[in-house]
mmCIF file of N, CA and C in Angstrom:
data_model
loop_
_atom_site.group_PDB
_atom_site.id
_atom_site.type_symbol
_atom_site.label_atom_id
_atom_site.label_comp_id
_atom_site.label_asym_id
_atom_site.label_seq_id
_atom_site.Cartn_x
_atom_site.Cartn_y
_atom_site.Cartn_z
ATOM 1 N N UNK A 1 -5.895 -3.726 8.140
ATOM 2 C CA UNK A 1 -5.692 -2.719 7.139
ATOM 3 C C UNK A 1 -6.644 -1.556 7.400
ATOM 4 N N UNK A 2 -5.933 -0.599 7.756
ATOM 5 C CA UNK A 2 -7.014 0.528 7.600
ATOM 6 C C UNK A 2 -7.288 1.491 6.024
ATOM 7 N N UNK A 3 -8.466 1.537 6.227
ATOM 8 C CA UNK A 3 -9.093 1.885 4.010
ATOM 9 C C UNK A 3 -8.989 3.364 4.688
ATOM 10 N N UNK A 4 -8.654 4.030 5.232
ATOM 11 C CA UNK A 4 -8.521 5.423 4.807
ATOM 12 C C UNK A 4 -7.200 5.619 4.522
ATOM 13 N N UNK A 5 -6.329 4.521 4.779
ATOM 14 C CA UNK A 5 -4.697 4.895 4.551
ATOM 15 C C UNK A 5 -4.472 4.511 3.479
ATOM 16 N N UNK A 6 -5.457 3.541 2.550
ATOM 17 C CA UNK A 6 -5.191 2.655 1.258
ATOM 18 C C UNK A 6 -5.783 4.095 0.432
ATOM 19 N N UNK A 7 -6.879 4.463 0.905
ATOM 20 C CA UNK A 7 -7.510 5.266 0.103
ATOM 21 C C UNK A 7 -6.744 6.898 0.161
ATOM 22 N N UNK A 8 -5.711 7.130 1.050
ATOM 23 C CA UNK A 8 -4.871 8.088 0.643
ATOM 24 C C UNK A 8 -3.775 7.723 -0.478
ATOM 25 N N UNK A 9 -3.385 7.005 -0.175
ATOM 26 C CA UNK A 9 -2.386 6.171 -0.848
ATOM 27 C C UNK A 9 -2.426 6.127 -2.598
ATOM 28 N N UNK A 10 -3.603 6.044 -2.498
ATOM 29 C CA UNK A 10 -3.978 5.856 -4.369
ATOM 30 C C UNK A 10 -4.715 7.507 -4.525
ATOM 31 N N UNK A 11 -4.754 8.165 -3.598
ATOM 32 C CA UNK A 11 -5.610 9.873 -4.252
ATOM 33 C C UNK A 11 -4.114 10.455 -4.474
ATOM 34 N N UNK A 12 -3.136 10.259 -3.359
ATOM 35 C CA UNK A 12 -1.918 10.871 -4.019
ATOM 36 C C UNK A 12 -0.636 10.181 -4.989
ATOM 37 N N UNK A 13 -1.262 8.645 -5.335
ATOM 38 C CA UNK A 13 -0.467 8.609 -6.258
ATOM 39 C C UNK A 13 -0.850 8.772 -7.412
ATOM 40 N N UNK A 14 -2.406 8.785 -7.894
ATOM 41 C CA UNK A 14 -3.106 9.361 -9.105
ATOM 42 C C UNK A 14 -3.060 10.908 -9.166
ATOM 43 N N UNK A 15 -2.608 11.501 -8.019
ATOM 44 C CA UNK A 15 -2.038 13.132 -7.906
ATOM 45 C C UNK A 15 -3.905 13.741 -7.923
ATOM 46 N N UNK A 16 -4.478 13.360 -6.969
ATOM 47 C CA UNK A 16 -5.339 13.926 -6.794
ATOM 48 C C UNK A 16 -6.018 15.233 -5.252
ATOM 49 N N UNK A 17 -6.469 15.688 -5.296
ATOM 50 C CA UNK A 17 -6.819 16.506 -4.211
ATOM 51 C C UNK A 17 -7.599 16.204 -3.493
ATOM 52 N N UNK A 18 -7.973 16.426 -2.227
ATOM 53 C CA UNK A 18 -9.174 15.520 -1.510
ATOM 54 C C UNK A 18 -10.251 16.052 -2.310
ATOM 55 N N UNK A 19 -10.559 17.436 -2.585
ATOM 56 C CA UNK A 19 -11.628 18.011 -3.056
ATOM 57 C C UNK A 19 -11.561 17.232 -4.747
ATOM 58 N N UNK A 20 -10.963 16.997 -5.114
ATOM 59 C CA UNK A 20 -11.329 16.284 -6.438
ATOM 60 C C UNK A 20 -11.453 14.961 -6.209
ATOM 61 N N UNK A 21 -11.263 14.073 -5.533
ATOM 62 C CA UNK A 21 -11.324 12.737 -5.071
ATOM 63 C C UNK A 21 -12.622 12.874 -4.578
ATOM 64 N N UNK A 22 -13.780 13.733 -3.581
ATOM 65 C CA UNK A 22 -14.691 14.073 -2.584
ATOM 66 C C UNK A 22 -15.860 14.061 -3.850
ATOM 67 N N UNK A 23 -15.468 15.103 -4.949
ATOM 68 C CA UNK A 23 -16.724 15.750 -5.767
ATOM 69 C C UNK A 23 -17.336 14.845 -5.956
ATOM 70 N N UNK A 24 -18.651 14.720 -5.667
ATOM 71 C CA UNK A 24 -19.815 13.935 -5.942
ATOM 72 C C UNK A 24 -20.148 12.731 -5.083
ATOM 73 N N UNK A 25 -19.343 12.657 -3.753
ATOM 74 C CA UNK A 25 -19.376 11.448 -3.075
ATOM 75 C C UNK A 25 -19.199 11.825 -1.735
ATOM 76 N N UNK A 26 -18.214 12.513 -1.155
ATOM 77 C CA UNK A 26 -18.446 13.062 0.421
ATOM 78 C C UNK A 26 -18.039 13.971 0.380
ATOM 79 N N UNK A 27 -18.193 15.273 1.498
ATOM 80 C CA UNK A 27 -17.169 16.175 1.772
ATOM 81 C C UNK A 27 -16.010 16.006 1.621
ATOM 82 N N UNK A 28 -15.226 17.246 1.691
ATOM 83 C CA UNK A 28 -13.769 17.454 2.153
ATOM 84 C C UNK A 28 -13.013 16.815 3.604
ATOM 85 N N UNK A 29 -14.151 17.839 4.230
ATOM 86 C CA UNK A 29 -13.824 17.273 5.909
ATOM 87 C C UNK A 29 -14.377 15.486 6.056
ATOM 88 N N UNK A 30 -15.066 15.134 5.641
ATOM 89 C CA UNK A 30 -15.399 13.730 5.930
ATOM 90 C C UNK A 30 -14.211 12.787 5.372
ATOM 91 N N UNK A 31 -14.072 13.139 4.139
ATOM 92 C CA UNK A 31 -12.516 12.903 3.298
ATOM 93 C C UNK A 31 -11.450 12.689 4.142
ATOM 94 N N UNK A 32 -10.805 13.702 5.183
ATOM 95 C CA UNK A 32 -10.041 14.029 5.528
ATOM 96 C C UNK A 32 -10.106 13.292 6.655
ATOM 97 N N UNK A 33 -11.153 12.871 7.644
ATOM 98 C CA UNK A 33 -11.147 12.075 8.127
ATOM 99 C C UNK A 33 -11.308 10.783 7.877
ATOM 100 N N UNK A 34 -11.707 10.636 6.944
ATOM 101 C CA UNK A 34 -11.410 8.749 6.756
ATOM 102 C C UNK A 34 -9.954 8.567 6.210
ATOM 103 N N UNK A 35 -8.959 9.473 5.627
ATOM 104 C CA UNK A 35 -8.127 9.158 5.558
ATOM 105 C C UNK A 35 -6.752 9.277 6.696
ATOM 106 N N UNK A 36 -7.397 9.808 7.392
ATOM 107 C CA UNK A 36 -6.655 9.991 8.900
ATOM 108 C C UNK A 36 -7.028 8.670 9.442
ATOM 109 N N UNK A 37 -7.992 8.020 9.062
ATOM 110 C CA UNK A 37 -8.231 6.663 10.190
ATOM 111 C C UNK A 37 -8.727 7.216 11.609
ATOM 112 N N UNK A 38 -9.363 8.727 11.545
ATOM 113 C CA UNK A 38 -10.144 8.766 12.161
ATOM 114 C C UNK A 38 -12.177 8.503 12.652
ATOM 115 N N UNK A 39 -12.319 8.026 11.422
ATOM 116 C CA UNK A 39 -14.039 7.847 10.789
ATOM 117 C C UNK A 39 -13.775 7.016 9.984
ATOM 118 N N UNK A 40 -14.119 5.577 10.299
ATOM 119 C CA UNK A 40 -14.602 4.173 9.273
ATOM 120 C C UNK A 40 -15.963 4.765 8.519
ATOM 121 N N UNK A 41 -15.881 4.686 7.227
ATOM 122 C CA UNK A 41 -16.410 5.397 6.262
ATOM 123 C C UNK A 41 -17.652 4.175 5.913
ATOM 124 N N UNK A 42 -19.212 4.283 5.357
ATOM 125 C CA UNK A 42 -19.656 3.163 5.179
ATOM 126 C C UNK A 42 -19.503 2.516 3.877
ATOM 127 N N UNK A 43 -19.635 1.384 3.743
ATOM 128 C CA UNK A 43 -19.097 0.602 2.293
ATOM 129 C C UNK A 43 -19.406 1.544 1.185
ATOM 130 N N UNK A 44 -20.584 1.672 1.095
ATOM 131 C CA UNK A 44 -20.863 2.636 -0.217
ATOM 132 C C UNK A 44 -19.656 3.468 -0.654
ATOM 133 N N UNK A 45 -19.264 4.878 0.559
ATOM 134 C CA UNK A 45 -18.441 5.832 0.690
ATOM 135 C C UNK A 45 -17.005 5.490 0.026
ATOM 136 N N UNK A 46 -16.458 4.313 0.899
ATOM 137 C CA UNK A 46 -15.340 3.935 0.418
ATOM 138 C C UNK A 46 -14.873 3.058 -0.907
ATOM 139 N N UNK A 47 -16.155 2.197 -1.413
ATOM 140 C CA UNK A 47 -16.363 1.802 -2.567
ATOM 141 C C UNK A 47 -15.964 2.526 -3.784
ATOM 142 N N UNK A 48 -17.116 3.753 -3.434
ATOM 143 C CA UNK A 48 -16.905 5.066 -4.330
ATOM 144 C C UNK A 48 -16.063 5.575 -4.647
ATOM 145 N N UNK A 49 -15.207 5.811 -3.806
ATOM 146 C CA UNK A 49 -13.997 6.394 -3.313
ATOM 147 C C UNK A 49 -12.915 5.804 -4.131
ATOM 148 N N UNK A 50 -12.911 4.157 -4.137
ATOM 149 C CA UNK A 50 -11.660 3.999 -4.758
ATOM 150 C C UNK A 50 -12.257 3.586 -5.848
ATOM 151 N N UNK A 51 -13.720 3.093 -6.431
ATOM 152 C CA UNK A 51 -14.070 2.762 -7.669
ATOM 153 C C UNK A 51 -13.361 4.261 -8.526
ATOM 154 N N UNK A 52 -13.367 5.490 -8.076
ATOM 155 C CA UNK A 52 -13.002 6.457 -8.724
ATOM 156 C C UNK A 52 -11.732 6.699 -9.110
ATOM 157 N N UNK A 53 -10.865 5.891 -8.422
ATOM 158 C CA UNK A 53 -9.276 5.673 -8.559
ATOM 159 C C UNK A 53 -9.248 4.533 -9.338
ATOM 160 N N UNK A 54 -10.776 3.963 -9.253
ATOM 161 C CA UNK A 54 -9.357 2.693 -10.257
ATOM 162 C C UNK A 54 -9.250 2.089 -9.590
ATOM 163 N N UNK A 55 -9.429 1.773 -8.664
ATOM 164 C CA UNK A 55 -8.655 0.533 -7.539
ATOM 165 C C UNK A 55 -9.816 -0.235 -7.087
ATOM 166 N N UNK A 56 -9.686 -1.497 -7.148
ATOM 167 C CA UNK A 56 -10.967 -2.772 -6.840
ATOM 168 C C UNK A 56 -10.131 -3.167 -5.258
ATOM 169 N N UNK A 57 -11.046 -3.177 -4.642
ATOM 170 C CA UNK A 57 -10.980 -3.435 -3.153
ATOM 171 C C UNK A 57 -10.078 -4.192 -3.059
ATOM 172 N N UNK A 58 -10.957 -5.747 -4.094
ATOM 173 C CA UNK A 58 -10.631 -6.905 -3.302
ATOM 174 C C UNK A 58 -9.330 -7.171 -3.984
ATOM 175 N N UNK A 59 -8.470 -6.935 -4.697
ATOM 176 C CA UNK A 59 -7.554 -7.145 -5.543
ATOM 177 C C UNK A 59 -6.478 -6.295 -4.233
ATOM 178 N N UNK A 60 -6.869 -4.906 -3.909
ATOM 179 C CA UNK A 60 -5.828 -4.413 -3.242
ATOM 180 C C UNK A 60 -6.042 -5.669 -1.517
ATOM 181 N N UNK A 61 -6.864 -6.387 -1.471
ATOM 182 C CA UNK A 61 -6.582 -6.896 0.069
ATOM 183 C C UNK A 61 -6.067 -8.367 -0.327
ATOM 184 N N UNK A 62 -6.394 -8.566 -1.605
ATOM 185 C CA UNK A 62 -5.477 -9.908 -1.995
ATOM 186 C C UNK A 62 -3.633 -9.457 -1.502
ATOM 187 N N UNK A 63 -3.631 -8.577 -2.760
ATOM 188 C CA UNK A 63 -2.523 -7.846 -2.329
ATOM 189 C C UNK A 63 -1.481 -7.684 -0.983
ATOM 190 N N UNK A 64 -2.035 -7.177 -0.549
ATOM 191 C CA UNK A 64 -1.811 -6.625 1.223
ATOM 192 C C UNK A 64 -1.519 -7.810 2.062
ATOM 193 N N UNK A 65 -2.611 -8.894 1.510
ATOM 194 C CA UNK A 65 -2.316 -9.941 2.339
ATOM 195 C C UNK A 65 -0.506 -11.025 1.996
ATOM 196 N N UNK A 66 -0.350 -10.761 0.631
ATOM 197 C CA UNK A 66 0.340 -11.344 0.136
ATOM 198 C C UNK A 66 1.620 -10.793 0.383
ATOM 199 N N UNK A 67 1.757 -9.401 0.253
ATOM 200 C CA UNK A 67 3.135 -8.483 1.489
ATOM 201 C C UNK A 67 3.452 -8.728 2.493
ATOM 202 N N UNK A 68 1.832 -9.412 3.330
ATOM 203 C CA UNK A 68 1.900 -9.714 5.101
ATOM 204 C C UNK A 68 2.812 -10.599 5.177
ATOM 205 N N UNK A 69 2.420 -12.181 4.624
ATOM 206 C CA UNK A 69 2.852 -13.055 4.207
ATOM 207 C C UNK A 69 4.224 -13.056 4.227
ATOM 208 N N UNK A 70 4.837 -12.069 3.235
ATOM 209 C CA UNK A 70 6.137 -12.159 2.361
ATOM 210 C C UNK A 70 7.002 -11.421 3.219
ATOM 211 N N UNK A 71 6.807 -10.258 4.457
ATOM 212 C CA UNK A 71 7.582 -9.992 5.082
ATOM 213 C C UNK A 71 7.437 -10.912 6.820
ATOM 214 N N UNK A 72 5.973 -11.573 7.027
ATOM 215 C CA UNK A 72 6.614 -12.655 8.155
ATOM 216 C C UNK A 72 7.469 -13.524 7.609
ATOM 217 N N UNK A 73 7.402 -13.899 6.798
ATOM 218 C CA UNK A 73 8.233 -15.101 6.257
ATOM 219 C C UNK A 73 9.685 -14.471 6.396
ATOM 220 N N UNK A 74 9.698 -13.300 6.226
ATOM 221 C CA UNK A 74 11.260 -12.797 5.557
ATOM 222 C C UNK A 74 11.693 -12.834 6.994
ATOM 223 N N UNK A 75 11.014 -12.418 8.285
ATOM 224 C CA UNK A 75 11.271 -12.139 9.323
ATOM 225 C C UNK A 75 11.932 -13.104 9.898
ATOM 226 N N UNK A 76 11.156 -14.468 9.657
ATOM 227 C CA UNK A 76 11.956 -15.458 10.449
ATOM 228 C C UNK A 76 12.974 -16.318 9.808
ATOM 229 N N UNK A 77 13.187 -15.394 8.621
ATOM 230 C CA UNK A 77 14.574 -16.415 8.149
ATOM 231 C C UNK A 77 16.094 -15.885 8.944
ATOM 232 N N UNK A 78 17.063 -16.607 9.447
ATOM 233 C CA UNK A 78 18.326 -16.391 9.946
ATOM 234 C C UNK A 78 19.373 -15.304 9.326
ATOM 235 N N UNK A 79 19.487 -14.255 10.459
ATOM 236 C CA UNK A 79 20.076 -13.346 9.990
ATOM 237 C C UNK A 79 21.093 -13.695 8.621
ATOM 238 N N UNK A 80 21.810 -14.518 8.546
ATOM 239 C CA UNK A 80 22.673 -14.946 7.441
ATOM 240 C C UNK A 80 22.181 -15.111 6.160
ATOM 241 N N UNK A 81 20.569 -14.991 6.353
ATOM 242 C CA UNK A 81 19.964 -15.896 4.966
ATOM 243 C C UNK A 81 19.695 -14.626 4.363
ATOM 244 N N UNK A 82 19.645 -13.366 5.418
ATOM 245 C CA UNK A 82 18.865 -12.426 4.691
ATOM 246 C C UNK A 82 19.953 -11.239 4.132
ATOM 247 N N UNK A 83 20.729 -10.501 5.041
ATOM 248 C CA UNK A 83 21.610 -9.626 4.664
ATOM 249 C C UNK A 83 23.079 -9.711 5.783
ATOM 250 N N UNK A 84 23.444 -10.922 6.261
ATOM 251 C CA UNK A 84 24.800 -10.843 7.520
ATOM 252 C C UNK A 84 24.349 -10.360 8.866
ATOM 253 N N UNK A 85 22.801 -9.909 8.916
ATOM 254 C CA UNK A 85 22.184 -9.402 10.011
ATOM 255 C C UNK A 85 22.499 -7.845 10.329
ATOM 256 N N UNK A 86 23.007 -7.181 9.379
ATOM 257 C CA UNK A 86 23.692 -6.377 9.228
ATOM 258 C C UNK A 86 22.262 -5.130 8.294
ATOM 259 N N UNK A 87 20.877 -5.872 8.479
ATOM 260 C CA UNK A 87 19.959 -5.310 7.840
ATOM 261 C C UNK A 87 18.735 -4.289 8.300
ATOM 262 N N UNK A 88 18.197 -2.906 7.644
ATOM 263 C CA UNK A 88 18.596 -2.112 8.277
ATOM 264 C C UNK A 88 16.427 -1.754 7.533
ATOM 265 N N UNK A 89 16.334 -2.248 6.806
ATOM 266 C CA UNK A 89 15.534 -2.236 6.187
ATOM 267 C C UNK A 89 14.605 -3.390 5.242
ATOM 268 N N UNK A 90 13.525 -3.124 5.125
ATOM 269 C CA UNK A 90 12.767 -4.542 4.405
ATOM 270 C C UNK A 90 11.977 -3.310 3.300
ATOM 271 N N UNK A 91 12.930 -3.819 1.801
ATOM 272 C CA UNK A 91 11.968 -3.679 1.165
ATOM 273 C C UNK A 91 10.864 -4.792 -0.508
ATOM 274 N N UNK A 92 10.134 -4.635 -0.748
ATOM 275 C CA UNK A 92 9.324 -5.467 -1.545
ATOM 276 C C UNK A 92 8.687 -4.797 -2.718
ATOM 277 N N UNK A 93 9.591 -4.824 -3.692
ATOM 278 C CA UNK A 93 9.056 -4.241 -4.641
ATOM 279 C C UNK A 93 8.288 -5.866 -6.235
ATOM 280 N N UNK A 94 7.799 -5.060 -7.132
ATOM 281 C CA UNK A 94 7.349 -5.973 -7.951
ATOM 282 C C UNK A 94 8.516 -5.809 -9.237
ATOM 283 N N UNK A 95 8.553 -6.845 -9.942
ATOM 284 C CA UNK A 95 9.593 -7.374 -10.720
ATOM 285 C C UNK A 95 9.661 -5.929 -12.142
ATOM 286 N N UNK A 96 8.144 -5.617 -12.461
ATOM 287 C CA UNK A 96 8.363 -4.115 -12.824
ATOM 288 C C UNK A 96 9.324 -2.977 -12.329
ATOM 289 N N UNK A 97 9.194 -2.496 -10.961
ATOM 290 C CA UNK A 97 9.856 -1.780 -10.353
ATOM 291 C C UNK A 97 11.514 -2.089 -10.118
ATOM 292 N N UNK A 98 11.793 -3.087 -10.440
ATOM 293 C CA UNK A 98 12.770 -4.170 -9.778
ATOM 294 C C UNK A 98 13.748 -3.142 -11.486
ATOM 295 N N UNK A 99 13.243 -2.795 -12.374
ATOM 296 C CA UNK A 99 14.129 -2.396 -13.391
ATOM 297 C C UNK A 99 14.065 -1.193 -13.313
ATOM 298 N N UNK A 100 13.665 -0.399 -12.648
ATOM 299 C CA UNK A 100 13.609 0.821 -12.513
ATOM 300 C C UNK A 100 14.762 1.459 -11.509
ATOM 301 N N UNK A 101 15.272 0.503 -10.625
ATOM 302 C CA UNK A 101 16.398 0.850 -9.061
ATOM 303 C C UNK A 101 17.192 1.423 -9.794
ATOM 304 N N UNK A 102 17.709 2.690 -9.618
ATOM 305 C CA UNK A 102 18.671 3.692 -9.703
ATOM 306 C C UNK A 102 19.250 3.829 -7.919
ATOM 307 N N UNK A 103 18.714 3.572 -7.301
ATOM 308 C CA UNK A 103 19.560 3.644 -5.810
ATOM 309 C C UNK A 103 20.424 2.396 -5.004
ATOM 310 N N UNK A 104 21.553 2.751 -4.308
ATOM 311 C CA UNK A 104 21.689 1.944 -3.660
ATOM 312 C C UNK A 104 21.245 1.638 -2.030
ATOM 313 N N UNK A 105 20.682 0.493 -2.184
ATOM 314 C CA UNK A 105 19.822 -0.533 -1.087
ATOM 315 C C UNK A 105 20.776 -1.041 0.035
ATOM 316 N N UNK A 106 21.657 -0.791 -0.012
ATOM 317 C CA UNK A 106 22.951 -0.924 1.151
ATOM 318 C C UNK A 106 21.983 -0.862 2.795
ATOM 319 N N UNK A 107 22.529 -2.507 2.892
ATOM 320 C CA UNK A 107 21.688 -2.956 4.103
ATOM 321 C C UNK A 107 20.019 -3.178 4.441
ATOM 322 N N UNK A 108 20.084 -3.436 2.998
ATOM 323 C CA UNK A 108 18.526 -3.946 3.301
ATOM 324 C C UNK A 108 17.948 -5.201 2.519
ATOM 325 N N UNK A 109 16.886 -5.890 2.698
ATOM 326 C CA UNK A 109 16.646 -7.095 2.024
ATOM 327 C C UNK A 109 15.725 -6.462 1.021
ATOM 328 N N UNK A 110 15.680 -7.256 -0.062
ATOM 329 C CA UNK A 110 15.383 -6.499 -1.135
ATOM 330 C C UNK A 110 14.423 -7.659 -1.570
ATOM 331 N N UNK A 111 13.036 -8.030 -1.493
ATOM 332 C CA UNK A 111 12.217 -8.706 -2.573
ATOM 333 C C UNK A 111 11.507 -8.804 -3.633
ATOM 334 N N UNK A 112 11.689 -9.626 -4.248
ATOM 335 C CA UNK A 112 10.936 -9.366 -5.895
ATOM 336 C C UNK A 112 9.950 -10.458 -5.619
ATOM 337 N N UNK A 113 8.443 -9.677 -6.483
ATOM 338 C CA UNK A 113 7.795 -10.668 -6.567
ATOM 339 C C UNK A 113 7.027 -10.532 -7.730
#
């Protein structure tokens, strides 16, 4: 898992700016590179970073791990089990989101968890 891609991930879904995500904790440009996954940031930095979002580390790598999991597994089940093999896409949403689908998913495996 790279934490500058987790830590973009939650600045733009809380609709934040790097410079408002940064104030009081790193630059802009340092910002900008840890979320490029160009500069591993030190614990403190990235701590900070998402303690300010709201987001607890270890909860998001419980997480992450539990997606890993849920799409090897999906991988090696027999084309028949999953969509006629005819599947075009993997997606994994949570049983919240799962009432929200207004689109159609045509050709893809669809998990709830």
């Amino acid at each position: 898992m790279n934490i500058g891609s987790v830590i973009k991930y939650y600045r733009l879904k809380h609709n934040l700016t790097q410079s408002q995500l940064a104030d009081g904790i790193c630059s802009v440009s340092h910002l900008s590179k840890i979320e490029s996954n160009t500069y591993t940031p030190h614990e403190e930095t990235y701590e900070a970073l998402l303690s300010k979002m709201g987001v607890q580390l270890k909860k998001e790598l419980e997480h992450q791990k539990r997606l890993l999991s849920i799409a090897r597994f999906t991988m090696t089940l027999p084309p028949w089990r999953t969509c006629m093999g005819s599947c075009s896409k993997l997606i994994i949403m949570s049983n919240r989101q799962r009432s929200s689908i207004n689109m159609n998913y045509t050709n893809s495996v669809i998990i709830y968890m």
